PDB file of C-alpha atoms and ligand atoms in Angstrom:
ATOM      1  CA  MET A   2     -53.035 -42.121   1.840  1.00 45.00           C
ATOM      2  CA  LYS A   3     -51.928 -41.588   5.343  1.00 52.00           C
ATOM      3  CA  VAL A   4     -51.105 -37.948   4.956  1.00 52.00           C
ATOM      4  CA  SER A   5     -53.972 -36.618   3.128  1.00 61.00           C
ATOM      5  CA  ALA A   6     -56.299 -38.413   5.861  1.00 67.00           C
ATOM      6  CA  GLU A   7     -54.206 -36.385   8.436  1.00 67.00           C
ATOM      7  CA  ILE A   8     -54.537 -33.232   6.832  1.00 64.00           C
ATOM      8  CA  GLN A   9     -58.427 -33.603   6.008  1.00 71.00           C
ATOM      9  CA  ARG A  10     -58.810 -34.478  10.020  1.00 70.00           C
ATOM     10  CA  VAL A  11     -56.860 -31.331  11.001  1.00 63.00           C
ATOM     11  CA  ALA A  12     -58.768 -29.377   8.175  1.00 64.00           C
ATOM     12  CA  GLN A  13     -62.106 -30.769   9.927  1.00 70.00           C
ATOM     13  CA  ASP A  14     -60.921 -29.772  13.420  1.00 67.00           C
ATOM     14  CA  VAL A  15     -60.331 -26.240  11.978  1.00 56.00           C
ATOM     15  CA  ARG A  16     -63.621 -25.958  10.628  1.00 68.00           C
ATOM     16  CA  ASP A  17     -65.518 -27.206  14.064  1.00 67.00           C
ATOM     17  CA  LEU A  18     -63.406 -24.968  15.544  1.00 59.00           C
ATOM     18  CA  VAL A  19     -64.491 -21.946  13.793  1.00 55.00           C
ATOM     19  CA  ALA A  20     -68.122 -22.905  13.772  1.00 65.00           C
ATOM     20  CA  TRP A  21     -67.832 -23.216  17.664  1.00 63.00           C
ATOM     21  CA  MET A  22     -66.376 -19.778  17.824  1.00 61.00           C
ATOM     22  CA  GLN A  23     -68.920 -18.327  15.553  1.00 70.00           C
ATOM     23  CA  GLU A  24     -71.460 -19.640  17.589  1.00 70.00           C
ATOM     24  CA  GLU A  25     -70.144 -18.361  20.841  1.00 65.00           C
ATOM     25  CA  GLY A  26     -70.056 -14.878  18.902  1.00 68.00           C
ATOM     26  CA  VAL A  27     -66.298 -14.751  18.462  1.00 64.00           C
ATOM     27  CA  ASP A  28     -65.433 -12.391  15.255  1.00 63.00           C
ATOM     28  CA  THR A  29     -63.144 -14.955  13.770  1.00 55.00           C
ATOM     29  CA  TRP A  30     -62.387 -12.803  10.551  1.00 52.00           C
ATOM     30  CA  LYS A  31     -61.095 -10.103  13.301  1.00 53.00           C
ATOM     31  CA  MET A  32     -59.003 -12.965  14.868  1.00 53.00           C
ATOM     32  CA  LEU A  33     -57.230 -14.130  11.522  1.00 50.00           C
ATOM     33  CA  ALA A  34     -56.497 -10.246  10.570  1.00 50.00           C
ATOM     34  CA  PRO A  35     -52.894 -10.009  10.669  1.00 50.00           C
ATOM     35  CA  VAL A  36     -51.477  -8.596  14.112  1.00 46.00           C
ATOM     36  CA  PRO A  37     -50.068  -5.291  13.684  1.00 51.00           C
ATOM     37  CA  ILE A  38     -46.201  -5.365  14.352  1.00 48.00           C
ATOM     38  CA  GLU A  39     -44.354  -2.986  16.164  1.00 56.00           C
ATOM     39  CA  PRO A  40     -41.100  -1.681  14.346  1.00 53.00           C
ATOM     40  CA  LEU A  41     -38.284  -3.109  16.186  1.00 48.00           C
ATOM     41  CA  GLN A  42     -36.480  -0.705  18.422  1.00 54.00           C
ATOM     42  CA  VAL A  43     -32.954  -1.277  17.679  1.00 45.00           C
ATOM     43  CA  PRO A  44     -30.904   0.917  20.530  1.00 44.00           C
ATOM     44  CA  ALA A  45     -28.416   3.062  18.800  1.00 52.00           C
ATOM     45  CA  GLN A  46     -24.915   1.488  18.092  1.00 48.00           C
ATOM     46  CA  ALA A  47     -22.913   2.734  21.201  1.00 45.00           C
ATOM     47  CA  GLU A  48     -19.186   3.432  20.379  1.00 48.00           C
ATOM     48  CA  THR A  49     -17.308   0.381  20.854  1.00 46.00           C
ATOM     49  CA  LYS A  50     -13.626   0.988  22.342  1.00 51.00           C
ATOM     50  CA  THR A  51     -12.721  -2.589  21.574  1.00 53.00           C
ATOM     51  CA  ASP A  52     -12.738  -2.287  17.920  1.00 53.00           C
ATOM     52  CA  ILE A  53      -9.439  -3.575  17.123  1.00 53.00           C
ATOM     53  CA  ARG A  54      -9.215  -2.872  13.555  1.00 54.00           C
ATOM     54  CA  PRO A  55      -6.519  -0.301  12.437  1.00 59.00           C
ATOM     55  CA  SER A  56      -7.883   2.973  11.611  1.00 74.00           C
ATOM     56  CA  GLY A  57      -5.377   3.549   8.900  1.00 89.00           C
ATOM     57  CA  PRO A  58      -2.347   2.766   7.256  1.00 94.00           C
ATOM     58  CA  LEU A  59       0.535   1.792  10.059  1.00 97.00           C
ATOM     59  CA  SER A  60       3.059   4.499  11.019  1.00 98.00           C
ATOM     60  CA  LEU A  61       6.681   4.133   9.982  1.00 98.00           C
ATOM     61  CA  GLU A  62       7.556   3.264  13.371  1.00 98.00           C
ATOM     62  CA  GLN A  63       5.216   0.737  13.381  1.00 98.00           C
ATOM     63  CA  VAL A  64       6.128  -0.749   9.899  1.00 98.00           C
ATOM     64  CA  ARG A  65       9.599  -0.815  11.410  1.00 98.00           C
ATOM     65  CA  ALA A  66       8.607  -2.768  14.348  1.00 98.00           C
ATOM     66  CA  GLU A  67       6.972  -5.149  12.318  1.00 98.00           C
ATOM     67  CA  MET A  68      10.561  -5.557  10.420  1.00 98.00           C
ATOM     68  CA  GLY A  69      12.194  -6.145  13.758  1.00 98.00           C
ATOM     69  CA  ASP A  70      15.286  -8.250  13.703  1.00 98.00           C
ATOM     70  CA  CYS A  71      14.358  -9.682  10.026  1.00 98.00           C
ATOM     71  CA  GLN A  72      15.312 -12.943   9.363  1.00 98.00           C
ATOM     72  CA  ARG A  73      12.585 -13.444   6.819  1.00 98.00           C
ATOM     73  CA  CYS A  74      15.322 -13.809   3.976  1.00 98.00           C
ATOM     74  CA  PRO A  75      18.819 -15.028   3.167  1.00 97.00           C
ATOM     75  CA  LEU A  76      20.279 -11.222   2.897  1.00 98.00           C
ATOM     76  CA  ALA A  77      19.766 -11.031   6.842  1.00 98.00           C
ATOM     77  CA  LEU A  78      22.905 -13.282   7.291  1.00 97.00           C
ATOM     78  CA  GLY A  79      25.378 -11.123   5.399  1.00 97.00           C
ATOM     79  CA  ARG A  80      23.999  -7.582   6.442  1.00 98.00           C
ATOM     80  CA  THR A  81      25.727  -5.372   9.354  1.00 98.00           C
ATOM     81  CA  ASN A  82      22.633  -3.117   9.585  1.00 98.00           C
ATOM     82  CA  LEU A  83      18.963  -3.083   8.094  1.00 98.00           C
ATOM     83  CA  VAL A  84      18.606  -0.400   6.313  1.00 98.00           C
ATOM     84  CA  PHE A  85      15.286   0.857   6.477  1.00 98.00           C
ATOM     85  CA  GLY A  86      14.666   4.381   4.888  1.00 98.00           C
ATOM     86  CA  VAL A  87      15.299   8.018   6.088  1.00 98.00           C
ATOM     87  CA  GLY A  88      13.547  11.439   5.815  1.00 98.00           C
ATOM     88  CA  ASN A  89      10.304  13.225   6.148  1.00 98.00           C
ATOM     89  CA  PRO A  90       7.334  10.782   7.039  1.00 98.00           C
ATOM     90  CA  ASN A  91       5.177  13.097   5.621  1.00 98.00           C
ATOM     91  CA  ALA A  92       6.987  13.614   2.429  1.00 98.00           C
ATOM     92  CA  ASP A  93       5.664  14.512  -0.988  1.00 98.00           C
ATOM     93  CA  LEU A  94       8.664  13.170  -2.528  1.00 98.00           C
ATOM     94  CA  MET A  95       9.809   9.549  -1.960  1.00 99.00           C
ATOM     95  CA  PHE A  96      13.002   8.060  -3.657  1.00 99.00           C
ATOM     96  CA  VAL A  97      13.259   4.381  -3.924  1.00 98.00           C
ATOM     97  CA  GLY A  98      17.010   2.716  -5.132  1.00 98.00           C
ATOM     98  CA  GLU A  99      17.591  -0.748  -5.413  1.00 98.00           C
ATOM     99  CA  GLY A 100      19.500  -1.916  -2.096  1.00 98.00           C
ATOM    100  CA  PRO A 101      22.077  -0.763   0.322  1.00 98.00           C
ATOM    101  CA  GLY A 102      25.644  -0.772  -0.745  1.00 98.00           C
ATOM    102  CA  ALA A 103      28.824  -1.232   1.606  1.00 97.00           C
ATOM    103  CA  ASP A 104      28.463   2.230   3.154  1.00 98.00           C
ATOM    104  CA  GLU A 105      24.795   2.112   3.521  1.00 98.00           C
ATOM    105  CA  ASP A 106      25.192  -1.714   5.220  1.00 98.00           C
ATOM    106  CA  LEU A 107      27.809   0.111   7.593  1.00 98.00           C
ATOM    107  CA  GLN A 108      25.927   3.182   8.526  1.00 98.00           C
ATOM    108  CA  GLY A 109      22.197   1.928   8.011  1.00 98.00           C
ATOM    109  CA  GLU A 110      21.083   4.576   6.218  1.00 98.00           C
ATOM    110  CA  PRO A 111      20.419   4.409   2.381  1.00 98.00           C
ATOM    111  CA  PHE A 112      22.213   6.500  -0.120  1.00 98.00           C
ATOM    112  CA  VAL A 113      25.066   7.711   2.060  1.00 98.00           C
ATOM    113  CA  GLY A 114      27.967   6.298  -0.513  1.00 98.00           C
ATOM    114  CA  LYS A 115      29.165   7.985  -3.814  1.00 98.00           C
ATOM    115  CA  ALA A 116      26.140   7.321  -5.327  1.00 98.00           C
ATOM    116  CA  GLY A 117      24.094   8.733  -2.444  1.00 98.00           C
ATOM    117  CA  GLN A 118      26.212  11.715  -2.199  1.00 98.00           C
ATOM    118  CA  LEU A 119      25.365  12.119  -5.907  1.00 98.00           C
ATOM    119  CA  LEU A 120      21.644  11.988  -4.870  1.00 98.00           C
ATOM    120  CA  THR A 121      21.835  14.530  -2.437  1.00 98.00           C
ATOM    121  CA  LYS A 122      23.079  16.763  -4.581  1.00 98.00           C
ATOM    122  CA  MET A 123      20.163  16.303  -7.107  1.00 98.00           C
ATOM    123  CA  ILE A 124      17.537  16.566  -4.329  1.00 98.00           C
ATOM    124  CA  GLY A 125      19.410  20.104  -3.624  1.00 98.00           C
ATOM    125  CA  ALA A 126      19.212  20.939  -7.360  1.00 98.00           C
ATOM    126  CA  MET A 127      15.340  20.628  -6.726  1.00 98.00           C
ATOM    127  CA  GLY A 128      15.488  23.199  -4.029  1.00 98.00           C
ATOM    128  CA  LEU A 129      14.758  20.578  -1.222  1.00 98.00           C
ATOM    129  CA  SER A 130      16.805  18.681   1.293  1.00 98.00           C
ATOM    130  CA  ARG A 131      17.022  14.852   2.412  1.00 98.00           C
ATOM    131  CA  ASP A 132      15.113  16.242   5.433  1.00 98.00           C
ATOM    132  CA  GLN A 133      12.281  17.218   3.350  1.00 98.00           C
ATOM    133  CA  VAL A 134      11.821  13.828   1.301  1.00 99.00           C
ATOM    134  CA  TYR A 135      11.764  10.259   1.882  1.00 99.00           C
ATOM    135  CA  ILE A 136      14.503   7.937   0.776  1.00 99.00           C
ATOM    136  CA  ALA A 137      14.429   4.353   0.839  1.00 98.00           C
ATOM    137  CA  ASN A 138      15.154   0.994  -1.151  1.00 98.00           C
ATOM    138  CA  ILE A 139      13.391  -2.021  -2.574  1.00 98.00           C
ATOM    139  CA  VAL A 140      15.331  -4.441  -0.201  1.00 98.00           C
ATOM    140  CA  LYS A 141      16.567  -3.526   3.343  1.00 98.00           C
ATOM    141  CA  CYS A 142      19.635  -5.743   3.473  1.00 98.00           C
ATOM    142  CA  ARG A 143      22.699  -5.286   1.565  1.00 98.00           C
ATOM    143  CA  PRO A 144      22.943  -7.950  -1.257  1.00 97.00           C
ATOM    144  CA  PRO A 145      26.540  -9.855  -1.259  1.00 96.00           C
ATOM    145  CA  ASN A 146      28.887  -8.154  -3.449  1.00 93.00           C
ATOM    146  CA  ASN A 147      26.236  -5.810  -4.522  1.00 88.00           C
ATOM    147  CA  ARG A 148      24.505  -8.532  -6.552  1.00 94.00           C
ATOM    148  CA  ASN A 149      20.926  -7.756  -7.742  1.00 93.00           C
ATOM    149  CA  PRO A 150      18.502  -8.628  -5.286  1.00 95.00           C
ATOM    150  CA  ALA A 151      17.027 -12.301  -6.019  1.00 96.00           C
ATOM    151  CA  PRO A 152      13.301 -12.544  -6.809  1.00 96.00           C
ATOM    152  CA  ASP A 153      12.435 -14.408  -3.613  1.00 97.00           C
ATOM    153  CA  GLU A 154      14.257 -11.490  -1.731  1.00 98.00           C
ATOM    154  CA  ILE A 155      12.195  -8.783  -3.459  1.00 97.00           C
ATOM    155  CA  THR A 156       8.922 -10.597  -2.729  1.00 96.00           C
ATOM    156  CA  THR A 157       9.696 -11.029   1.075  1.00 98.00           C
ATOM    157  CA  CYS A 158      10.748  -7.530   1.528  1.00 98.00           C
ATOM    158  CA  ARG A 159       8.298  -6.087  -1.116  1.00 97.00           C
ATOM    159  CA  PRO A 160       5.115  -6.086   1.367  1.00 98.00           C
ATOM    160  CA  PHE A 161       7.667  -3.598   3.864  1.00 98.00           C
ATOM    161  CA  LEU A 162       8.303  -1.170   0.989  1.00 98.00           C
ATOM    162  CA  ASP A 163       4.563  -0.903   0.394  1.00 98.00           C
ATOM    163  CA  LEU A 164       3.539  -0.297   3.967  1.00 98.00           C
ATOM    164  CA  GLN A 165       6.192   2.167   4.004  1.00 98.00           C
ATOM    165  CA  ILE A 166       4.686   4.043   0.725  1.00 98.00           C
ATOM    166  CA  ALA A 167       1.373   3.503   2.513  1.00 98.00           C
ATOM    167  CA  ALA A 168       2.427   5.554   5.545  1.00 98.00           C
ATOM    168  CA  ILE A 169       4.119   8.479   3.854  1.00 98.00           C
ATOM    169  CA  ALA A 170       1.628   8.549   1.057  1.00 98.00           C
ATOM    170  CA  PRO A 171       3.847  10.927  -0.951  1.00 98.00           C
ATOM    171  CA  LYS A 172       2.248  12.459  -3.974  1.00 98.00           C
ATOM    172  CA  VAL A 173       5.268  11.248  -6.251  1.00 98.00           C
ATOM    173  CA  ILE A 174       7.764   8.205  -6.045  1.00 98.00           C
ATOM    174  CA  CYS A 175      10.996   8.757  -8.146  1.00 99.00           C
ATOM    175  CA  ALA A 176      12.338   5.059  -8.918  1.00 98.00           C
ATOM    176  CA  LEU A 177      16.206   5.275  -9.089  1.00 98.00           C
ATOM    177  CA  GLY A 178      17.167   2.705 -11.772  1.00 98.00           C
ATOM    178  CA  LYS A 179      16.083   0.041 -13.650  1.00 96.00           C
ATOM    179  CA  PHE A 180      15.742  -2.206 -10.894  1.00 95.00           C
ATOM    180  CA  SER A 181      13.731   0.022  -8.450  1.00 97.00           C
ATOM    181  CA  ALA A 182      11.437   1.208 -11.472  1.00 98.00           C
ATOM    182  CA  GLN A 183      10.760  -2.428 -12.768  1.00 97.00           C
ATOM    183  CA  THR A 184      10.028  -3.817  -9.510  1.00 96.00           C
ATOM    184  CA  LEU A 185       7.638  -0.993  -8.411  1.00 97.00           C
ATOM    185  CA  LEU A 186       6.047  -0.734 -11.697  1.00 97.00           C
ATOM    186  CA  ASN A 187       6.090  -4.804 -12.109  1.00 96.00           C
ATOM    187  CA  THR A 188       7.205  -4.472 -15.800  1.00 97.00           C
ATOM    188  CA  GLN A 189      10.311  -5.716 -17.919  1.00 97.00           C
ATOM    189  CA  THR A 190      10.505  -2.427 -19.828  1.00 98.00           C
ATOM    190  CA  ARG A 191      13.781  -0.789 -20.161  1.00 98.00           C
ATOM    191  CA  ILE A 192      14.455   2.045 -17.852  1.00 98.00           C
ATOM    192  CA  SER A 193      15.422   4.202 -20.647  1.00 98.00           C
ATOM    193  CA  ASP A 194      11.876   3.932 -22.144  1.00 98.00           C
ATOM    194  CA  LEU A 195      10.371   4.055 -18.934  1.00 98.00           C
ATOM    195  CA  ARG A 196      12.266   7.308 -17.597  1.00 98.00           C
ATOM    196  CA  GLY A 197      11.035  10.960 -18.740  1.00 98.00           C
ATOM    197  CA  GLN A 198       7.136  10.304 -18.023  1.00 98.00           C
ATOM    198  CA  PHE A 199       4.872   9.619 -14.923  1.00 98.00           C
ATOM    199  CA  HIS A 200       3.405   6.108 -14.601  1.00 98.00           C
ATOM    200  CA  ASP A 201       0.450   5.180 -12.529  1.00 97.00           C
ATOM    201  CA  TRP A 202       1.052   2.818  -9.592  1.00 95.00           C
ATOM    202  CA  ASN A 203      -2.242   2.286  -7.506  1.00 91.00           C
ATOM    203  CA  GLY A 204      -3.126   5.800  -8.133  1.00 94.00           C
ATOM    204  CA  LEU A 205       0.311   7.122  -7.130  1.00 96.00           C
ATOM    205  CA  LYS A 206       2.416   9.000  -9.842  1.00 98.00           C
ATOM    206  CA  VAL A 207       5.905   7.117 -10.408  1.00 98.00           C
ATOM    207  CA  LEU A 208       8.652   8.948 -12.337  1.00 98.00           C
ATOM    208  CA  PRO A 209      11.649   6.581 -13.011  1.00 98.00           C
ATOM    209  CA  THR A 210      15.015   7.969 -13.571  1.00 98.00           C
ATOM    210  CA  PHE A 211      18.386   6.662 -13.976  1.00 98.00           C
ATOM    211  CA  HIS A 212      20.171   5.643 -10.984  1.00 98.00           C
ATOM    212  CA  PRO A 213      22.860   8.067  -9.490  1.00 98.00           C
ATOM    213  CA  ALA A 214      25.524   5.200  -9.653  1.00 98.00           C
ATOM    214  CA  TYR A 215      24.768   4.733 -13.348  1.00 98.00           C
ATOM    215  CA  LEU A 216      25.223   8.497 -13.745  1.00 98.00           C
ATOM    216  CA  LEU A 217      28.608   8.336 -11.990  1.00 98.00           C
ATOM    217  CA  ARG A 218      29.758   6.067 -14.839  1.00 98.00           C
ATOM    218  CA  ASN A 219      27.495   7.965 -17.396  1.00 98.00           C
ATOM    219  CA  PRO A 220      27.728  11.625 -16.613  1.00 98.00           C
ATOM    220  CA  SER A 221      26.573  13.014 -19.944  1.00 98.00           C
ATOM    221  CA  GLU A 222      22.908  11.444 -18.889  1.00 98.00           C
ATOM    222  CA  LYS A 223      22.820  13.882 -16.003  1.00 98.00           C
ATOM    223  CA  LYS A 224      20.878  16.070 -18.744  1.00 98.00           C
ATOM    224  CA  ARG A 225      18.142  13.527 -18.913  1.00 98.00           C
ATOM    225  CA  VAL A 226      17.750  13.014 -15.171  1.00 98.00           C
ATOM    226  CA  TRP A 227      17.771  16.754 -14.668  1.00 98.00           C
ATOM    227  CA  GLU A 228      14.630  16.676 -17.273  1.00 98.00           C
ATOM    228  CA  ASP A 229      12.981  14.258 -15.081  1.00 98.00           C
ATOM    229  CA  LEU A 230      13.427  15.592 -11.754  1.00 98.00           C
ATOM    230  CA  GLN A 231      12.087  19.162 -13.448  1.00 98.00           C
ATOM    231  CA  LEU A 232       9.009  17.212 -14.183  1.00 98.00           C
ATOM    232  CA  ILE A 233       8.536  15.870 -10.689  1.00 98.00           C
ATOM    233  CA  MET A 234       9.195  19.742  -9.471  1.00 98.00           C
ATOM    234  CA  ALA A 235       6.497  21.042 -12.044  1.00 98.00           C
ATOM    235  CA  GLU A 236       3.871  18.381 -10.391  1.00 98.00           C
ATOM    236  CA  LEU A 237       4.745  19.233  -6.982  1.00 98.00           C
ATOM    237  CA  GLY A 238       4.407  23.074  -7.662  1.00 98.00           C
ATOM    238  CA  LEU A 239       8.376  23.701  -6.950  1.00 98.00           C
ATOM    239  CA  ALA A 240      10.116  26.636  -8.474  1.00 94.00           C
ATOM    240  CA  LEU A 241      11.628  25.631 -11.714  1.00 86.00           C
ATOM    241  CA  PRO A 242      15.105  27.368 -12.205  1.00 76.00           C
ATOM    242  CA  GLY A 243      14.914  30.705 -14.149  1.00 71.00           C
ATOM    243  CA  LYS A 244      11.039  30.882 -13.767  1.00 65.00           C
ATOM    244  CA  LYS A 245       9.251  32.731 -10.716  1.00 57.00           C
TER     245      LYS A 245
HETATM  246  N1  URA B   3      22.022   2.142  -4.271  1.00 90.22           N
HETATM  247  C1  URA B   3      20.940   2.148  -4.006  1.00 90.22           C
HETATM  248  O1  URA B   3      20.140   1.729  -4.794  1.00 90.22           O
HETATM  249  N2  URA B   3      20.554   2.257  -2.913  1.00 90.22           N
HETATM  250  C2  URA B   3      21.246   2.756  -1.716  1.00 90.22           C
HETATM  251  O2  URA B   3      20.850   2.828  -0.455  1.00 90.22           O
HETATM  252  C3  URA B   3      22.583   2.970  -2.040  1.00 90.22           C
HETATM  253  C4  URA B   3      22.958   2.639  -3.338  1.00 90.22           C
END
């Protein structure tokens, strides 16, 4: 066959070459021994200043800048102000409500209406001030007539809440009301079954409790919310009333 004839020819050439080299006194075994390979000298990696990967989570300012004059969902059409969030960017405790109401829309700050005033009292009862915690909502623009945000509005806004949470890295998130709790924990479980205990969300502790607006309509439930807030206080090592 053509190929094997070629191979035989090359083999014969090699044999002839080796025989000739041996006649000439060349040590062919030495020649065939593997050549020692010097280890490759890889220069130490110089520190690069052009690495554009973010070194950590975005800051709250960067998240706000990313939202810009957000027109990503229809809620933008009816808003006066985008209500981003307020408070301590390094807070251990973050409250997450549902979405801005009329007062919040006008002032551009979450929880400043009647329900917000009750939330401020709840925070005070924990021995904290609004400046020490961070307050935000699931959606940043007021749904018309205070309706619940639609699923596509939540899906569009959710990444910004997640970025806020990543920026703040709180120890505990208090989810205010059914809507916030069910959205954050991605569950349909009732708020009355979710509240009263911590839930894990991506390694973060989430404690759902009733929404302050619900408490305004059902003041007898304040007792249970106070129990929930005390769970958070214990988790954060805050002084509980009557205990030193
Ligand atoms: N209710 C909410 O859920 N958020 C606010 O900011 C105000 C009222």
